[in-house]
Amino acid sequence: AQSVAQPEDQVNVAEGNPLTVKCTYSVSGNPYLFWYVQYPNRGLQFLLKYITGDNLVKGSYGFEAEFNKSQTSFHLKKPSALVSDSALYFCAVVGYQKVTFGTGTKLQVIP
Amino acid sequence: DSGVTQTPKHLITATGQRVTLRCSPRSGDLSVYWYQQSLDQGLQFLIHYYNGEERAKGNILERFSAQQFPDLHSELNLSSLELGDSALYFCASSVAPGSSSSSGANVLTFGAGSRLTVL
């Protein structure tokens, strides 16, 4: 069975500081990994994905994610946080016919 | 606007009732996924349809059912509603069936959700 873990319910970071939102996964075969963001009262929006190739994936709004096969992790990062980045972030893994999401991490960027 | 349309946006009903949530996928997308989002259980996968056929089932209760019609829109039927069914229900669509093949791993486009309140 495939699974995704986001160990932090909430991450607080000061505006301008780097941010990291953690994600670990478990899946049979090659992992296909995603990050989505959800703003209040909105559906989830795609940020970035890892299929194959470079371990550092760049996505929307200046976000990037680092794939680490040995640690089965896919952490989301941004060099300099903005207040507008405050939202709920979901990591997801694609397996056979199914997309499994983590429980979400609330990112709070403090001015 | 993501291109995925969900109706109704809000729905308030009583326990024991039945409701139908509707989803129109993005133009060209053949796959429709349904998810339930509640405060205590996060985003739960319910069911996946591809081109009218059921492809995968998640934690969907027997009181719930879904279908995808020839025009590719989908409906999620919730019956004998309980207080615990109160949640946001999201529909998402994608081009391919989301298999683990190299052609899979496609991006899901989500609708804005239907907020169900059961009183």
CSV table of C-alpha atoms in Angstrom, one decimal, chain A residues 73-111:
chain,number,residue,atom,x,y,z
A,73,SER,CA,11.7,12.0,1.1
A,74,PHE,CA,10.4,14.8,-1.1
A,75,HIS,CA,10.7,18.0,0.9
A,76,LEU,CA,9.3,21.3,-0.4
A,77,LYS,CA,11.5,24.3,-0.1
A,78,LYS,CA,11.7,28.0,-0.9
A,79,PRO,CA,14.7,30.3,-0.4
A,80,SER,CA,12.8,33.3,0.8
A,81,ALA,CA,9.2,33.0,2.2
A,82,LEU,CA,6.5,35.5,1.4
A,83,VAL,CA,3.4,36.3,3.6
A,84,SER,CA,1.3,35.3,0.6
A,85,ASP,CA,2.8,31.8,0.8
A,86,SER,CA,0.7,31.1,3.9
A,87,ALA,CA,-1.5,28.2,3.0
A,88,LEU,CA,-2.1,24.5,3.4
A,89,TYR,CA,0.4,22.3,1.6
A,90,PHE,CA,-0.1,18.7,0.5
A,91,CYS,CA,2.4,16.2,-0.6
A,92,ALA,CA,1.0,13.3,-2.8
A,93,VAL,CA,2.2,10.1,-4.3
A,94,VAL,CA,0.8,8.4,-7.5
A,95,GLY,CA,0.6,4.7,-7.5
A,96,TYR,CA,-1.5,2.3,-9.6
A,97,GLN,CA,-4.8,4.1,-10.4
A,98,LYS,CA,-4.6,6.0,-7.2
A,99,VAL,CA,-3.3,9.3,-5.9
A,100,THR,CA,-2.6,9.4,-2.1
A,101,PHE,CA,-2.3,12.7,-0.3
A,102,GLY,CA,-0.6,13.5,3.0
A,103,THR,CA,-2.5,15.1,5.8
A,104,GLY,CA,-1.3,18.5,4.9
A,105,THR,CA,1.0,21.1,6.6
A,106,LYS,CA,-0.2,24.6,7.4
A,107,LEU,CA,2.5,27.1,6.5
A,108,GLN,CA,2.3,30.4,8.4
A,109,VAL,CA,4.7,33.1,7.2
A,110,ILE,CA,5.0,35.8,9.8
A,111,PRO,CA,5.6,39.4,8.6
